[in-house]
Amino acid sequence: MKRLGYLLLIIVFAVLGFILGRSTGDILPGSSGHDGSDYPLPPPPPEEDIDVGEDGTDEAVSVGVIVEEPAENAVLYGAFRVSGRVLLPAAAVEAVLVSPDGEEIASQEGQVEADTGETYGRFDLVMTPPDQAGGKLTLQVNKADDEGDDPDMVARRHVILVKPDSVDVEVFFQNSELDPMVECDRVFSVKRQVSSQGSIYRAVLESLLQGPSDDEREEGYSSSLPSGVRLKSVAADAEGRVTADFSSRLDRGVGGSCRVTAIRAQIVATLEQFPEVNEVIIAVEGEVEEALQP
């Protein structure tokens, strides 16, 4: 009987506890009756995505010059394209190649094009580094009328210039310092690098037609070949005779035997650096007999 009494008491207390718990409300945090003040909700996500550029940078930031091409650490071969955007107003931009020691190697200006009401204008130019340039360089682009003092108005890219399939050659010019007496047939060599793809004779003659660089001119080098001359063709036969045919400008304004001799000396010496060349024939518009007459 005592066991039965104990069992009844336990049942009564259990029922009373259940009833009291329901009447006082939920006691677990996070249930519907809890105000959640001890467990605040995380902040809501932004309503709009942040506008970022292709490189992950925030393009909303005011940047004066944005270079889109070439990319950072791009490997470049010879002439290369430089394009991008610049904050208006801007009429032109200047692209400069700088060596690791800060020396300016080459520069090129490009026009800026923009529609009315635009914030940025676009630029697109082709830069041709000198033949001897190579290795790791810095490309700097800024407004043409800006000296590069404002960091927001200058963009820089590190680039690598390589010269694949190239060969060292010589081209020949007159030099007033090495030859003060200016003897007509005396010429002096300067180094060039040209592509070994295709005709090496064409490559070296086209390099000769470009004339001395600015630095070489300061050292006294000059060319007797008229400006604007084009190489029409160059061919070699089995006997080692090389015939170079030039446009008619080679004959224009070259009166006088000394000038003619100097032109011939430059062309002949440039081609005869190759040991297989035994004779050089110069033609103008296909004519040999009338070419370079004093």
PDB file of C-alpha atoms in Angstrom:
ATOM      1  CA  MET A   1       0.000   0.000   0.000  1.00  0.00           C
ATOM      2  CA  LYS A   2       2.861   2.375   0.841  1.00  0.00           C
ATOM      3  CA  ARG A   3       4.410   1.807  -2.621  1.00  0.00           C
ATOM      4  CA  LEU A   4       1.089   2.629  -4.275  1.00  0.00           C
ATOM      5  CA  GLY A   5       0.843   5.829  -2.235  1.00  0.00           C
ATOM      6  CA  TYR A   6       4.321   6.939  -3.237  1.00  0.00           C
ATOM      7  CA  LEU A   7       3.547   6.279  -6.901  1.00  0.00           C
ATOM      8  CA  LEU A   8       0.380   8.387  -6.736  1.00  0.00           C
ATOM      9  CA  LEU A   9       2.292  11.298  -5.137  1.00  0.00           C
ATOM     10  CA  ILE A  10       4.915  11.216  -7.917  1.00  0.00           C
ATOM     11  CA  ILE A  11       2.217  11.324 -10.598  1.00  0.00           C
ATOM     12  CA  VAL A  12       0.466  14.250  -8.885  1.00  0.00           C
ATOM     13  CA  PHE A  13       3.692  16.301  -8.636  1.00  0.00           C
ATOM     14  CA  ALA A  14       4.506  15.606 -12.299  1.00  0.00           C
ATOM     15  CA  VAL A  15       1.098  16.809 -13.449  1.00  0.00           C
ATOM     16  CA  LEU A  16       1.329  19.947 -11.305  1.00  0.00           C
ATOM     17  CA  GLY A  17       4.804  20.750 -12.682  1.00  0.00           C
ATOM     18  CA  PHE A  18       3.620  20.428 -16.269  1.00  0.00           C
ATOM     19  CA  ILE A  19       0.637  22.724 -15.629  1.00  0.00           C
ATOM     20  CA  LEU A  20       2.789  25.357 -13.892  1.00  0.00           C
ATOM     21  CA  GLY A  21       5.336  25.325 -16.725  1.00  0.00           C
ATOM     22  CA  ARG A  22       2.688  25.997 -19.363  1.00  0.00           C
ATOM     23  CA  SER A  23       1.221  28.884 -17.389  1.00  0.00           C
ATOM     24  CA  THR A  24       4.542  30.754 -16.911  1.00  0.00           C
ATOM     25  CA  GLY A  25       5.488  30.751 -20.631  1.00  0.00           C
ATOM     26  CA  ASP A  26       8.507  29.436 -22.554  1.00  0.00           C
ATOM     27  CA  ILE A  27      11.808  29.593 -20.814  1.00  0.00           C
ATOM     28  CA  LEU A  28      14.175  28.660 -23.652  1.00  0.00           C
ATOM     29  CA  PRO A  29      16.049  31.513 -25.386  1.00  0.00           C
ATOM     30  CA  GLY A  30      15.138  31.943 -29.006  1.00  0.00           C
ATOM     31  CA  SER A  31      11.536  30.711 -28.569  1.00  0.00           C
ATOM     32  CA  SER A  32       8.581  32.768 -29.737  1.00  0.00           C
ATOM     33  CA  GLY A  33       8.068  34.427 -26.388  1.00  0.00           C
ATOM     34  CA  HIS A  34      11.666  35.702 -26.034  1.00  0.00           C
ATOM     35  CA  ASP A  35      12.503  39.296 -27.056  1.00  0.00           C
ATOM     36  CA  GLY A  36      15.982  38.286 -28.363  1.00  0.00           C
ATOM     37  CA  SER A  37      17.737  41.221 -26.713  1.00  0.00           C
ATOM     38  CA  ASP A  38      20.602  38.977 -25.626  1.00  0.00           C
ATOM     39  CA  TYR A  39      21.059  37.581 -29.177  1.00  0.00           C
ATOM     40  CA  PRO A  40      21.032  40.478 -31.716  1.00  0.00           C
ATOM     41  CA  LEU A  41      20.608  39.698 -35.427  1.00  0.00           C
ATOM     42  CA  PRO A  42      23.555  40.197 -37.839  1.00  0.00           C
ATOM     43  CA  PRO A  43      23.463  43.338 -40.024  1.00  0.00           C
ATOM     44  CA  PRO A  44      21.590  43.021 -43.329  1.00  0.00           C
ATOM     45  CA  PRO A  45      23.609  42.498 -46.550  1.00  0.00           C
ATOM     46  CA  PRO A  46      24.262  45.554 -48.766  1.00  0.00           C
ATOM     47  CA  GLU A  47      21.525  46.369 -51.229  1.00  0.00           C
ATOM     48  CA  GLU A  48      24.020  46.956 -54.125  1.00  0.00           C
ATOM     49  CA  ASP A  49      27.226  45.197 -55.108  1.00  0.00           C
ATOM     50  CA  ILE A  50      30.464  47.204 -54.983  1.00  0.00           C
ATOM     51  CA  ASP A  51      31.608  48.129 -58.472  1.00  0.00           C
ATOM     52  CA  VAL A  52      35.089  46.716 -58.933  1.00  0.00           C
ATOM     53  CA  GLY A  53      37.305  46.602 -61.986  1.00  0.00           C
ATOM     54  CA  GLU A  54      38.643  43.516 -63.690  1.00  0.00           C
ATOM     55  CA  ASP A  55      41.751  43.608 -61.530  1.00  0.00           C
ATOM     56  CA  GLY A  56      39.732  43.706 -58.308  1.00  0.00           C
ATOM     57  CA  THR A  57      40.302  47.406 -57.572  1.00  0.00           C
ATOM     58  CA  ASP A  58      37.474  49.782 -56.751  1.00  0.00           C
ATOM     59  CA  GLU A  59      37.010  51.853 -59.904  1.00  0.00           C
ATOM     60  CA  ALA A  60      34.897  54.365 -58.005  1.00  0.00           C
ATOM     61  CA  VAL A  61      38.141  55.720 -56.568  1.00  0.00           C
ATOM     62  CA  SER A  62      39.323  58.775 -58.516  1.00  0.00           C
ATOM     63  CA  VAL A  63      42.225  57.624 -60.705  1.00  0.00           C
ATOM     64  CA  GLY A  64      43.719  59.940 -63.295  1.00  0.00           C
ATOM     65  CA  VAL A  65      45.162  57.366 -65.698  1.00  0.00           C
ATOM     66  CA  ILE A  66      44.127  53.728 -66.121  1.00  0.00           C
ATOM     67  CA  VAL A  67      46.313  51.514 -68.325  1.00  0.00           C
ATOM     68  CA  GLU A  68      44.398  48.565 -69.764  1.00  0.00           C
ATOM     69  CA  GLU A  69      47.091  47.279 -72.110  1.00  0.00           C
ATOM     70  CA  PRO A  70      49.782  46.033 -71.630  1.00  0.00           C
ATOM     71  CA  ALA A  71      49.138  44.066 -68.458  1.00  0.00           C
ATOM     72  CA  GLU A  72      51.480  44.101 -65.471  1.00  0.00           C
ATOM     73  CA  ASN A  73      54.689  42.129 -66.181  1.00  0.00           C
ATOM     74  CA  ALA A  74      53.654  41.566 -69.808  1.00  0.00           C
ATOM     75  CA  VAL A  75      56.310  40.061 -72.074  1.00  0.00           C
ATOM     76  CA  LEU A  76      56.558  42.262 -75.173  1.00  0.00           C
ATOM     77  CA  TYR A  77      58.205  41.782 -78.556  1.00  0.00           C
ATOM     78  CA  GLY A  78      59.243  44.894 -80.494  1.00  0.00           C
ATOM     79  CA  ALA A  79      56.505  47.484 -81.070  1.00  0.00           C
ATOM     80  CA  PHE A  80      53.587  47.168 -78.651  1.00  0.00           C
ATOM     81  CA  ARG A  81      50.199  48.736 -77.993  1.00  0.00           C
ATOM     82  CA  VAL A  82      49.428  51.064 -75.063  1.00  0.00           C
ATOM     83  CA  SER A  83      45.738  51.744 -74.396  1.00  0.00           C
ATOM     84  CA  GLY A  84      43.505  52.821 -71.546  1.00  0.00           C
ATOM     85  CA  ARG A  85      41.559  55.731 -70.071  1.00  0.00           C
ATOM     86  CA  VAL A  86      42.451  59.153 -68.707  1.00  0.00           C
ATOM     87  CA  LEU A  87      40.482  61.559 -66.540  1.00  0.00           C
ATOM     88  CA  LEU A  88      39.201  64.521 -68.545  1.00  0.00           C
ATOM     89  CA  PRO A  89      40.056  67.207 -69.454  1.00  0.00           C
ATOM     90  CA  ALA A  90      43.015  65.787 -71.372  1.00  0.00           C
ATOM     91  CA  ALA A  91      43.999  66.270 -75.007  1.00  0.00           C
ATOM     92  CA  ALA A  92      46.850  63.753 -75.112  1.00  0.00           C
ATOM     93  CA  VAL A  93      48.838  61.302 -73.018  1.00  0.00           C
ATOM     94  CA  GLU A  94      52.543  60.505 -73.023  1.00  0.00           C
ATOM     95  CA  ALA A  95      53.888  56.975 -72.649  1.00  0.00           C
ATOM     96  CA  VAL A  96      57.496  56.684 -71.487  1.00  0.00           C
ATOM     97  CA  LEU A  97      59.731  53.621 -71.166  1.00  0.00           C
ATOM     98  CA  VAL A  98      62.135  53.946 -68.248  1.00  0.00           C
ATOM     99  CA  SER A  99      65.138  51.750 -67.450  1.00  0.00           C
ATOM    100  CA  PRO A 100      65.783  50.375 -63.930  1.00  0.00           C
ATOM    101  CA  ASP A 101      68.250  53.219 -63.288  1.00  0.00           C
ATOM    102  CA  GLY A 102      65.674  55.872 -64.240  1.00  0.00           C
ATOM    103  CA  GLU A 103      66.904  56.622 -67.764  1.00  0.00           C
ATOM    104  CA  GLU A 104      64.245  57.450 -70.354  1.00  0.00           C
ATOM    105  CA  ILE A 105      64.555  54.950 -73.199  1.00  0.00           C
ATOM    106  CA  ALA A 106      61.666  55.947 -75.457  1.00  0.00           C
ATOM    107  CA  SER A 107      58.529  58.083 -75.404  1.00  0.00           C
ATOM    108  CA  GLN A 108      55.395  58.386 -77.496  1.00  0.00           C
ATOM    109  CA  GLU A 109      52.375  60.690 -77.358  1.00  0.00           C
ATOM    110  CA  GLY A 110      48.829  59.613 -78.164  1.00  0.00           C
ATOM    111  CA  GLN A 111      45.615  61.581 -78.657  1.00  0.00           C
ATOM    112  CA  VAL A 112      42.680  61.277 -76.253  1.00  0.00           C
ATOM    113  CA  GLU A 113      39.188  60.695 -77.666  1.00  0.00           C
ATOM    114  CA  ALA A 114      36.016  61.269 -75.633  1.00  0.00           C
ATOM    115  CA  ASP A 115      32.297  61.812 -76.144  1.00  0.00           C
ATOM    116  CA  THR A 116      30.566  64.877 -74.733  1.00  0.00           C
ATOM    117  CA  GLY A 117      29.710  64.493 -71.072  1.00  0.00           C
ATOM    118  CA  GLU A 118      32.125  61.633 -70.441  1.00  0.00           C
ATOM    119  CA  THR A 119      34.324  61.604 -67.346  1.00  0.00           C
ATOM    120  CA  TYR A 120      37.130  59.583 -68.951  1.00  0.00           C
ATOM    121  CA  GLY A 121      38.580  59.692 -72.442  1.00  0.00           C
ATOM    122  CA  ARG A 122      40.296  56.818 -74.226  1.00  0.00           C
ATOM    123  CA  PHE A 123      43.824  56.627 -75.620  1.00  0.00           C
ATOM    124  CA  ASP A 124      45.358  54.046 -77.921  1.00  0.00           C
ATOM    125  CA  LEU A 125      48.906  54.314 -79.262  1.00  0.00           C
ATOM    126  CA  VAL A 126      51.744  52.136 -80.539  1.00  0.00           C
ATOM    127  CA  MET A 127      55.149  52.412 -78.916  1.00  0.00           C
ATOM    128  CA  THR A 128      58.306  51.301 -80.729  1.00  0.00           C
ATOM    129  CA  PRO A 129      61.299  50.847 -78.425  1.00  0.00           C
ATOM    130  CA  PRO A 130      64.818  51.155 -79.866  1.00  0.00           C
ATOM    131  CA  ASP A 131      66.425  47.990 -81.161  1.00  0.00           C
ATOM    132  CA  GLN A 132      68.886  47.808 -78.283  1.00  0.00           C
ATOM    133  CA  ALA A 133      66.220  48.090 -75.551  1.00  0.00           C
ATOM    134  CA  GLY A 134      65.472  44.954 -73.575  1.00  0.00           C
ATOM    135  CA  GLY A 135      64.952  43.429 -70.153  1.00  0.00           C
ATOM    136  CA  LYS A 136      62.753  44.614 -67.296  1.00  0.00           C
ATOM    137  CA  LEU A 137      61.500  48.165 -67.830  1.00  0.00           C
ATOM    138  CA  THR A 138      58.841  50.497 -66.434  1.00  0.00           C
ATOM    139  CA  LEU A 139      56.105  51.908 -68.664  1.00  0.00           C
ATOM    140  CA  GLN A 140      54.829  55.252 -67.344  1.00  0.00           C
ATOM    141  CA  VAL A 141      51.697  56.899 -68.767  1.00  0.00           C
ATOM    142  CA  ASN A 142      50.586  60.407 -67.808  1.00  0.00           C
ATOM    143  CA  LYS A 143      48.837  63.432 -69.287  1.00  0.00           C
ATOM    144  CA  ALA A 144      51.038  65.012 -71.931  1.00  0.00           C
ATOM    145  CA  ASP A 145      51.004  68.347 -70.080  1.00  0.00           C
ATOM    146  CA  ASP A 146      51.707  66.769 -66.667  1.00  0.00           C
ATOM    147  CA  GLU A 147      55.219  66.291 -65.302  1.00  0.00           C
ATOM    148  CA  GLY A 148      54.304  63.173 -63.338  1.00  0.00           C
ATOM    149  CA  ASP A 149      54.372  64.891 -59.930  1.00  0.00           C
ATOM    150  CA  ASP A 150      50.755  63.982 -59.071  1.00  0.00           C
ATOM    151  CA  PRO A 151      50.653  60.233 -58.252  1.00  0.00           C
ATOM    152  CA  ASP A 152      46.942  60.095 -59.115  1.00  0.00           C
ATOM    153  CA  MET A 153      47.713  61.291 -62.650  1.00  0.00           C
ATOM    154  CA  VAL A 154      50.388  58.693 -63.438  1.00  0.00           C
ATOM    155  CA  ALA A 155      49.978  54.991 -64.172  1.00  0.00           C
ATOM    156  CA  ARG A 156      52.899  52.585 -64.214  1.00  0.00           C
ATOM    157  CA  ARG A 157      53.318  49.075 -65.554  1.00  0.00           C
ATOM    158  CA  HIS A 158      56.327  46.814 -65.290  1.00  0.00           C
ATOM    159  CA  VAL A 159      57.029  45.159 -68.636  1.00  0.00           C
ATOM    160  CA  ILE A 160      59.660  42.808 -70.027  1.00  0.00           C
ATOM    161  CA  LEU A 161      61.079  43.486 -73.491  1.00  0.00           C
ATOM    162  CA  VAL A 162      62.525  40.453 -75.228  1.00  0.00           C
ATOM    163  CA  LYS A 163      64.188  40.100 -78.602  1.00  0.00           C
ATOM    164  CA  PRO A 164      63.413  36.617 -79.874  1.00  0.00           C
ATOM    165  CA  ASP A 165      65.187  35.322 -82.960  1.00  0.00           C
ATOM    166  CA  SER A 166      67.331  38.440 -83.201  1.00  0.00           C
ATOM    167  CA  VAL A 167      70.883  38.830 -84.414  1.00  0.00           C
ATOM    168  CA  ASP A 168      73.537  41.498 -83.905  1.00  0.00           C
ATOM    169  CA  VAL A 169      74.545  43.375 -87.051  1.00  0.00           C
ATOM    170  CA  GLU A 170      76.296  46.603 -88.022  1.00  0.00           C
ATOM    171  CA  VAL A 171      75.130  49.553 -90.084  1.00  0.00           C
ATOM    172  CA  PHE A 172      77.517  52.183 -91.415  1.00  0.00           C
ATOM    173  CA  PHE A 173      77.375  55.988 -91.256  1.00  0.00           C
ATOM    174  CA  GLN A 174      79.671  58.956 -91.667  1.00  0.00           C
ATOM    175  CA  ASN A 175      81.137  60.500 -88.511  1.00  0.00           C
ATOM    176  CA  SER A 176      82.458  64.066 -88.387  1.00  0.00           C
ATOM    177  CA  GLU A 177      84.343  63.494 -85.131  1.00  0.00           C
ATOM    178  CA  LEU A 178      86.081  60.287 -86.210  1.00  0.00           C
ATOM    179  CA  ASP A 179      86.690  61.722 -89.686  1.00  0.00           C
ATOM    180  CA  PRO A 180      87.168  65.512 -89.353  1.00  0.00           C
ATOM    181  CA  MET A 181      88.355  65.741 -92.967  1.00  0.00           C
ATOM    182  CA  VAL A 182      85.049  64.176 -94.103  1.00  0.00           C
ATOM    183  CA  GLU A 183      86.486  61.802 -96.666  1.00  0.00           C
ATOM    184  CA  CYS A 184      83.675  60.732 -98.970  1.00  0.00           C
ATOM    185  CA  ASP A 185      84.192  56.972 -98.776  1.00  0.00           C
ATOM    186  CA  ARG A 186      84.924  56.639 -95.043  1.00  0.00           C
ATOM    187  CA  VAL A 187      82.146  55.100 -92.958  1.00  0.00           C
ATOM    188  CA  PHE A 188      81.947  53.816 -89.397  1.00  0.00           C
ATOM    189  CA  SER A 189      79.845  51.062 -87.884  1.00  0.00           C
ATOM    190  CA  VAL A 190      77.261  51.133 -85.111  1.00  0.00           C
ATOM    191  CA  LYS A 191      75.555  48.107 -83.580  1.00  0.00           C
ATOM    192  CA  ARG A 192      71.979  47.100 -84.312  1.00  0.00           C
ATOM    193  CA  GLN A 193      69.769  44.122 -83.531  1.00  0.00           C
ATOM    194  CA  VAL A 194      67.472  42.879 -86.275  1.00  0.00           C
ATOM    195  CA  SER A 195      65.167  39.917 -86.686  1.00  0.00           C
ATOM    196  CA  SER A 196      66.724  36.781 -88.079  1.00  0.00           C
ATOM    197  CA  GLN A 197      63.354  35.787 -89.538  1.00  0.00           C
ATOM    198  CA  GLY A 198      63.236  36.360 -93.287  1.00  0.00           C
ATOM    199  CA  SER A 199      65.973  38.083 -95.281  1.00  0.00           C
ATOM    200  CA  ILE A 200      68.854  39.327 -93.162  1.00  0.00           C
ATOM    201  CA  TYR A 201      69.902  41.609 -96.050  1.00  0.00           C
ATOM    202  CA  ARG A 202      66.505  43.343 -96.051  1.00  0.00           C
ATOM    203  CA  ALA A 203      66.520  43.654 -92.271  1.00  0.00           C
ATOM    204  CA  VAL A 204      69.952  45.279 -92.124  1.00  0.00           C
ATOM    205  CA  LEU A 205      69.270  47.680 -95.024  1.00  0.00           C
ATOM    206  CA  GLU A 206      65.966  48.800 -93.500  1.00  0.00           C
ATOM    207  CA  SER A 207      67.816  49.439 -90.254  1.00  0.00           C
ATOM    208  CA  LEU A 208      70.357  51.511 -92.207  1.00  0.00           C
ATOM    209  CA  LEU A 209      67.562  53.581 -93.761  1.00  0.00           C
ATOM    210  CA  GLN A 210      66.307  54.527 -90.287  1.00  0.00           C
ATOM    211  CA  GLY A 211      69.495  56.514 -89.768  1.00  0.00           C
ATOM    212  CA  PRO A 212      71.451  57.190 -86.576  1.00  0.00           C
ATOM    213  CA  SER A 213      69.721  57.486 -83.216  1.00  0.00           C
ATOM    214  CA  ASP A 214      69.637  60.812 -81.368  1.00  0.00           C
ATOM    215  CA  ASP A 215      72.498  59.697 -79.117  1.00  0.00           C
ATOM    216  CA  GLU A 216      74.558  58.624 -82.125  1.00  0.00           C
ATOM    217  CA  ARG A 217      73.987  61.987 -83.812  1.00  0.00           C
ATOM    218  CA  GLU A 218      75.356  63.711 -80.729  1.00  0.00           C
ATOM    219  CA  GLU A 219      78.467  61.547 -81.152  1.00  0.00           C
ATOM    220  CA  GLY A 220      78.964  62.817 -84.704  1.00  0.00           C
ATOM    221  CA  TYR A 221      77.252  60.088 -86.745  1.00  0.00           C
ATOM    222  CA  SER A 222      75.233  61.106 -89.815  1.00  0.00           C
ATOM    223  CA  SER A 223      73.758  59.482 -92.906  1.00  0.00           C
ATOM    224  CA  SER A 224      74.104  60.644 -96.504  1.00  0.00           C
ATOM    225  CA  LEU A 225      71.019  58.678 -97.611  1.00  0.00           C
ATOM    226  CA  PRO A 226      68.031  60.964 -98.315  1.00  0.00           C
ATOM    227  CA  SER A 227      65.060  60.679 -95.967  1.00  0.00           C
ATOM    228  CA  GLY A 228      62.020  58.760 -97.173  1.00  0.00           C
ATOM    229  CA  VAL A 229      63.954  56.198 -99.227  1.00  0.00           C
ATOM    230  CA  ARG A 230      62.288  52.760 -99.393  1.00  0.00           C
ATOM    231  CA  LEU A 231      63.919  49.422-100.077  1.00  0.00           C
ATOM    232  CA  LYS A 232      61.894  47.791-102.858  1.00  0.00           C
ATOM    233  CA  SER A 233      63.746  44.483-103.046  1.00  0.00           C
ATOM    234  CA  VAL A 234      67.008  42.761-102.240  1.00  0.00           C
ATOM    235  CA  ALA A 235      68.229  39.471-103.659  1.00  0.00           C
ATOM    236  CA  ALA A 236      71.413  37.393-103.770  1.00  0.00           C
ATOM    237  CA  ASP A 237      72.613  34.968-106.420  1.00  0.00           C
ATOM    238  CA  ALA A 238      74.807  31.892-106.217  1.00  0.00           C
ATOM    239  CA  GLU A 239      77.945  33.920-106.965  1.00  0.00           C
ATOM    240  CA  GLY A 240      77.537  36.113-103.878  1.00  0.00           C
ATOM    241  CA  ARG A 241      76.198  39.148-105.746  1.00  0.00           C
ATOM    242  CA  VAL A 242      73.569  41.060-103.789  1.00  0.00           C
ATOM    243  CA  THR A 243      71.316  43.465-105.691  1.00  0.00           C
ATOM    244  CA  ALA A 244      69.484  46.087-103.645  1.00  0.00           C
ATOM    245  CA  ASP A 245      66.730  48.021-105.433  1.00  0.00           C
ATOM    246  CA  PHE A 246      65.630  51.312-103.857  1.00  0.00           C
ATOM    247  CA  SER A 247      62.835  53.797-104.545  1.00  0.00           C
ATOM    248  CA  SER A 248      63.461  56.863-106.713  1.00  0.00           C
ATOM    249  CA  ARG A 249      64.088  59.102-103.682  1.00  0.00           C
ATOM    250  CA  LEU A 250      67.584  57.623-103.416  1.00  0.00           C
ATOM    251  CA  ASP A 251      68.520  59.608-106.538  1.00  0.00           C
ATOM    252  CA  ARG A 252      66.835  62.879-105.598  1.00  0.00           C
ATOM    253  CA  GLY A 253      68.956  65.800-104.492  1.00  0.00           C
ATOM    254  CA  VAL A 254      72.187  63.840-104.316  1.00  0.00           C
ATOM    255  CA  GLY A 255      74.125  65.781-106.909  1.00  0.00           C
ATOM    256  CA  GLY A 256      77.875  65.781-106.503  1.00  0.00           C
ATOM    257  CA  SER A 257      80.310  62.923-106.639  1.00  0.00           C
ATOM    258  CA  CYS A 258      81.165  63.051-102.912  1.00  0.00           C
ATOM    259  CA  ARG A 259      77.529  62.595-101.795  1.00  0.00           C
ATOM    260  CA  VAL A 260      77.037  59.731-104.256  1.00  0.00           C
ATOM    261  CA  THR A 261      80.264  58.080-103.087  1.00  0.00           C
ATOM    262  CA  ALA A 262      79.187  58.407 -99.458  1.00  0.00           C
ATOM    263  CA  ILE A 263      75.797  56.790-100.138  1.00  0.00           C
ATOM    264  CA  ARG A 264      77.404  53.907-101.981  1.00  0.00           C
ATOM    265  CA  ALA A 265      79.946  53.448 -99.188  1.00  0.00           C
ATOM    266  CA  GLN A 266      77.195  53.150 -96.567  1.00  0.00           C
ATOM    267  CA  ILE A 267      75.171  50.581 -98.515  1.00  0.00           C
ATOM    268  CA  VAL A 268      78.151  48.511 -99.653  1.00  0.00           C
ATOM    269  CA  ALA A 269      79.807  48.372 -96.219  1.00  0.00           C
ATOM    270  CA  THR A 270      76.517  47.424 -94.561  1.00  0.00           C
ATOM    271  CA  LEU A 271      76.044  44.453 -96.900  1.00  0.00           C
ATOM    272  CA  GLU A 272      79.684  43.378 -97.144  1.00  0.00           C
ATOM    273  CA  GLN A 273      79.854  42.692 -93.405  1.00  0.00           C
ATOM    274  CA  PHE A 274      78.457  39.270 -94.340  1.00  0.00           C
ATOM    275  CA  PRO A 275      81.319  37.073 -95.544  1.00  0.00           C
ATOM    276  CA  GLU A 276      79.277  35.406 -98.291  1.00  0.00           C
ATOM    277  CA  VAL A 277      78.695  38.746-100.070  1.00  0.00           C
ATOM    278  CA  ASN A 278      81.235  39.245-102.843  1.00  0.00           C
ATOM    279  CA  GLU A 279      79.658  42.149-104.729  1.00  0.00           C
ATOM    280  CA  VAL A 280      76.946  44.742-104.103  1.00  0.00           C
ATOM    281  CA  ILE A 281      74.823  46.102-106.951  1.00  0.00           C
ATOM    282  CA  ILE A 282      72.674  49.187-106.296  1.00  0.00           C
ATOM    283  CA  ALA A 283      69.556  49.813-108.382  1.00  0.00           C
ATOM    284  CA  VAL A 284      66.947  52.583-108.356  1.00  0.00           C
ATOM    285  CA  GLU A 285      63.475  51.578-109.541  1.00  0.00           C
ATOM    286  CA  GLY A 286      65.084  48.554-111.203  1.00  0.00           C
ATOM    287  CA  GLU A 287      67.667  50.611-113.102  1.00  0.00           C
ATOM    288  CA  VAL A 288      71.328  49.862-112.366  1.00  0.00           C
ATOM    289  CA  GLU A 289      73.208  51.933-114.935  1.00  0.00           C
ATOM    290  CA  GLU A 290      71.483  55.210-114.047  1.00  0.00           C
ATOM    291  CA  ALA A 291      71.481  54.689-110.292  1.00  0.00           C
ATOM    292  CA  LEU A 292      73.447  57.161-108.166  1.00  0.00           C
ATOM    293  CA  GLN A 293      75.056  59.120-110.960  1.00  0.00           C
ATOM    294  CA  PRO A 294      76.903  62.281-109.822  1.00  0.00           C
TER     295      PRO A 294
END
